[in-house]
Every structure is written in C-alpha cells, then in structure tokens.
Amino acid sequence: MKTKVTKVVPTIKLYDYLIVPIQIELDDSTIEKLQMQLLNEISEKKIRGIIIDVSMVDVIDSYISFVLSETAAMAKAMGCHTVICKIQPQVALTLAQMGIKLKDVFTANSLEGAIDILNGLD
C-alpha cells in the first residue's frame, strides 16, 4: 500500500506579513491544504498581509485560481490583504485567455512591489 506524501508549503513571517514562496507543483489537494494553512496562520500569528510568490509555478488552472481568490476573500474577512507576486508570463496569458479574474487579490511583479502595496494599505 502506497502512503500519500503530503506536500508542504513553507511560510515566512516578516513583521505582520506572511510570505508564501510556492516552490512545488500545485494540485487540487495541495491548494486546499494551503488555504487552511494560511487561514490558521492569519489567526494564530496576527497576520495583516499575505504575499504569495508564484514565480516557480508554471500552471494555475481555473480551480487553483478560484481557491486563491476564495482564500483572499476569506483572509480579507479576517482583516488581512493578499498580494500574489511574480506571475509567470505564460500563466498570465493562460489566465487572461480563460477569462479568469483573481478577486480580492492585489498583484505585483516583485516581492518588493508586494510589500509596497501592503504598506500602502495602512
């Protein structure tokens, strides 16, 4: 019998921000676990901003984009803003061609830009 390996997405707390560098392939199960992980960390660590770095992500399908938007909406309800940074050109093209809009999410082309966005929301 094969045991299922749970993928873990590390997070880095910087002041009251949570940086989430996604360096693994996202699938439905992983993105759902990440959603719960982030919501728990917002509550436990008093986070007011999440930065999700997707520079290593080659594919964001409609379900993953839905869960990211849903997570951002939930985070917003908890007083926390979400920024997704470093979207790959091919991912941006696919999202645009599919007509997918990321709701309740800010976007930035760098980690520094994401921090600037969050700092500007105060």
mmCIF file of C-alpha atoms in Angstrom:
data_model
loop_
_atom_site.group_PDB
_atom_site.id
_atom_site.type_symbol
_atom_site.label_atom_id
_atom_site.label_comp_id
_atom_site.label_asym_id
_atom_site.label_seq_id
_atom_site.Cartn_x
_atom_site.Cartn_y
_atom_site.Cartn_z
ATOM 1 C CA MET A 1 0.000 0.000 0.000
ATOM 2 C CA LYS A 2 1.344 3.405 -1.029
ATOM 3 C CA THR A 3 1.361 6.188 1.501
ATOM 4 C CA LYS A 4 0.420 9.575 0.165
ATOM 5 C CA VAL A 5 3.099 12.213 0.628
ATOM 6 C CA THR A 6 1.679 15.499 1.858
ATOM 7 C CA LYS A 7 3.209 18.476 0.139
ATOM 8 C CA VAL A 8 4.085 21.316 2.452
ATOM 9 C CA VAL A 9 4.265 24.978 1.502
ATOM 10 C CA PRO A 10 6.629 26.848 3.816
ATOM 11 C CA THR A 11 5.781 30.317 5.053
ATOM 12 C CA ILE A 12 7.999 33.104 6.315
ATOM 13 C CA LYS A 13 6.698 35.619 8.850
ATOM 14 C CA LEU A 14 8.168 39.086 8.315
ATOM 15 C CA TYR A 15 6.752 41.602 10.782
ATOM 16 C CA ASP A 16 2.995 41.131 10.401
ATOM 17 C CA TYR A 17 3.222 39.812 6.848
ATOM 18 C CA LEU A 18 3.286 36.193 5.755
ATOM 19 C CA ILE A 19 5.428 35.411 2.716
ATOM 20 C CA VAL A 20 4.435 32.216 0.927
ATOM 21 C CA PRO A 21 7.014 31.108 -1.672
ATOM 22 C CA ILE A 22 5.310 28.325 -3.607
ATOM 23 C CA GLN A 23 8.052 26.088 -4.965
ATOM 24 C CA ILE A 24 6.052 22.951 -5.676
ATOM 25 C CA GLU A 25 3.534 21.977 -8.318
ATOM 26 C CA LEU A 26 0.056 22.942 -7.188
ATOM 27 C CA ASP A 27 -2.732 20.414 -7.405
ATOM 28 C CA ASP A 28 -6.264 20.498 -6.011
ATOM 29 C CA SER A 29 -5.351 18.784 -2.738
ATOM 30 C CA THR A 30 -2.279 20.954 -2.130
ATOM 31 C CA ILE A 31 -4.084 24.252 -2.778
ATOM 32 C CA GLU A 32 -6.922 23.244 -0.431
ATOM 33 C CA LYS A 33 -4.423 22.386 2.326
ATOM 34 C CA LEU A 34 -2.598 25.655 1.689
ATOM 35 C CA GLN A 35 -5.887 27.544 2.056
ATOM 36 C CA MET A 36 -6.499 26.079 5.523
ATOM 37 C CA GLN A 37 -2.862 26.563 6.499
ATOM 38 C CA LEU A 38 -2.956 30.264 5.577
ATOM 39 C CA LEU A 39 -6.257 30.925 7.341
ATOM 40 C CA ASN A 40 -4.929 29.278 10.500
ATOM 41 C CA GLU A 41 -1.679 31.245 10.336
ATOM 42 C CA ILE A 42 -3.570 34.544 9.871
ATOM 43 C CA SER A 43 -5.416 33.838 13.085
ATOM 44 C CA GLU A 44 -2.553 32.405 15.128
ATOM 45 C CA LYS A 45 0.222 34.798 14.074
ATOM 46 C CA LYS A 46 -1.815 38.031 13.804
ATOM 47 C CA ILE A 47 -1.036 38.424 10.102
ATOM 48 C CA ARG A 48 -2.345 41.502 8.259
ATOM 49 C CA GLY A 49 -0.882 40.779 4.821
ATOM 50 C CA ILE A 50 -0.108 37.672 2.776
ATOM 51 C CA ILE A 51 2.331 37.679 -0.125
ATOM 52 C CA ILE A 52 2.066 34.601 -2.330
ATOM 53 C CA ASP A 53 5.125 34.250 -4.582
ATOM 54 C CA VAL A 54 4.202 32.139 -7.619
ATOM 55 C CA SER A 55 7.393 32.692 -9.604
ATOM 56 C CA MET A 56 8.080 28.927 -9.624
ATOM 57 C CA VAL A 57 4.514 27.971 -10.598
ATOM 58 C CA ASP A 58 4.096 27.025 -14.251
ATOM 59 C CA VAL A 59 0.362 26.249 -14.189
ATOM 60 C CA ILE A 60 -2.525 27.964 -12.425
ATOM 61 C CA ASP A 61 -5.749 26.372 -13.635
ATOM 62 C CA SER A 62 -9.293 27.570 -13.049
ATOM 63 C CA TYR A 63 -9.730 25.624 -9.801
ATOM 64 C CA ILE A 64 -6.433 26.832 -8.325
ATOM 65 C CA SER A 65 -7.256 30.432 -9.261
ATOM 66 C CA PHE A 66 -10.716 30.001 -7.707
ATOM 67 C CA VAL A 67 -9.226 28.712 -4.434
ATOM 68 C CA LEU A 68 -6.654 31.542 -4.391
ATOM 69 C CA SER A 69 -9.445 34.102 -4.856
ATOM 70 C CA GLU A 70 -11.578 32.377 -2.236
ATOM 71 C CA THR A 71 -8.638 32.345 0.178
ATOM 72 C CA ALA A 72 -8.048 36.061 -0.407
ATOM 73 C CA ALA A 73 -11.737 36.790 0.272
ATOM 74 C CA MET A 74 -11.611 34.767 3.492
ATOM 75 C CA ALA A 75 -8.374 36.498 4.515
ATOM 76 C CA LYS A 76 -9.961 39.876 3.802
ATOM 77 C CA ALA A 77 -12.866 38.962 6.065
ATOM 78 C CA MET A 78 -10.230 38.296 8.747
ATOM 79 C CA GLY A 79 -8.652 41.743 8.209
ATOM 80 C CA CYS A 80 -5.805 40.534 6.011
ATOM 81 C CA HIS A 81 -4.938 41.590 2.437
ATOM 82 C CA THR A 82 -3.466 39.237 -0.176
ATOM 83 C CA VAL A 83 -0.903 40.011 -2.875
ATOM 84 C CA ILE A 84 0.194 37.498 -5.491
ATOM 85 C CA CYS A 85 3.563 38.329 -6.972
ATOM 86 C CA LYS A 86 5.766 37.223 -9.845
ATOM 87 C CA ILE A 87 3.130 35.593 -12.062
ATOM 88 C CA GLN A 88 4.921 33.920 -14.981
ATOM 89 C CA PRO A 89 4.116 35.344 -18.447
ATOM 90 C CA GLN A 90 2.646 32.034 -19.678
ATOM 91 C CA VAL A 91 0.462 31.795 -16.557
ATOM 92 C CA ALA A 92 -0.782 35.365 -17.039
ATOM 93 C CA LEU A 93 -1.553 34.571 -20.682
ATOM 94 C CA THR A 94 -3.500 31.440 -19.752
ATOM 95 C CA LEU A 95 -5.473 33.236 -17.034
ATOM 96 C CA ALA A 96 -6.334 36.057 -19.440
ATOM 97 C CA GLN A 97 -7.307 33.681 -22.267
ATOM 98 C CA MET A 98 -9.553 31.718 -19.910
ATOM 99 C CA GLY A 99 -11.136 34.951 -18.651
ATOM 100 C CA ILE A 100 -10.120 34.180 -15.070
ATOM 101 C CA LYS A 101 -10.102 37.123 -12.705
ATOM 102 C CA LEU A 102 -8.458 36.945 -9.307
ATOM 103 C CA LYS A 103 -10.905 38.640 -6.934
ATOM 104 C CA ASP A 104 -9.848 40.301 -3.665
ATOM 105 C CA VAL A 105 -6.229 39.862 -4.763
ATOM 106 C CA PHE A 106 -3.613 42.502 -5.491
ATOM 107 C CA THR A 107 -0.839 41.611 -7.912
ATOM 108 C CA ALA A 108 2.776 42.736 -8.073
ATOM 109 C CA ASN A 109 5.727 41.894 -10.273
ATOM 110 C CA SER A 110 8.191 41.629 -7.373
ATOM 111 C CA LEU A 111 8.376 40.886 -3.677
ATOM 112 C CA GLU A 112 9.346 44.492 -3.046
ATOM 113 C CA GLY A 113 6.309 45.669 -5.025
ATOM 114 C CA ALA A 114 4.077 43.374 -2.976
ATOM 115 C CA ILE A 115 5.440 44.817 0.276
ATOM 116 C CA ASP A 116 4.930 48.334 -1.074
ATOM 117 C CA ILE A 117 1.287 47.524 -1.873
ATOM 118 C CA LEU A 118 0.661 46.171 1.622
ATOM 119 C CA ASN A 119 2.461 49.099 3.276
ATOM 120 C CA GLY A 120 0.301 51.493 1.232
ATOM 121 C CA LEU A 121 -2.917 49.962 2.546
ATOM 122 C CA ASP A 122 -2.409 51.243 6.081
#
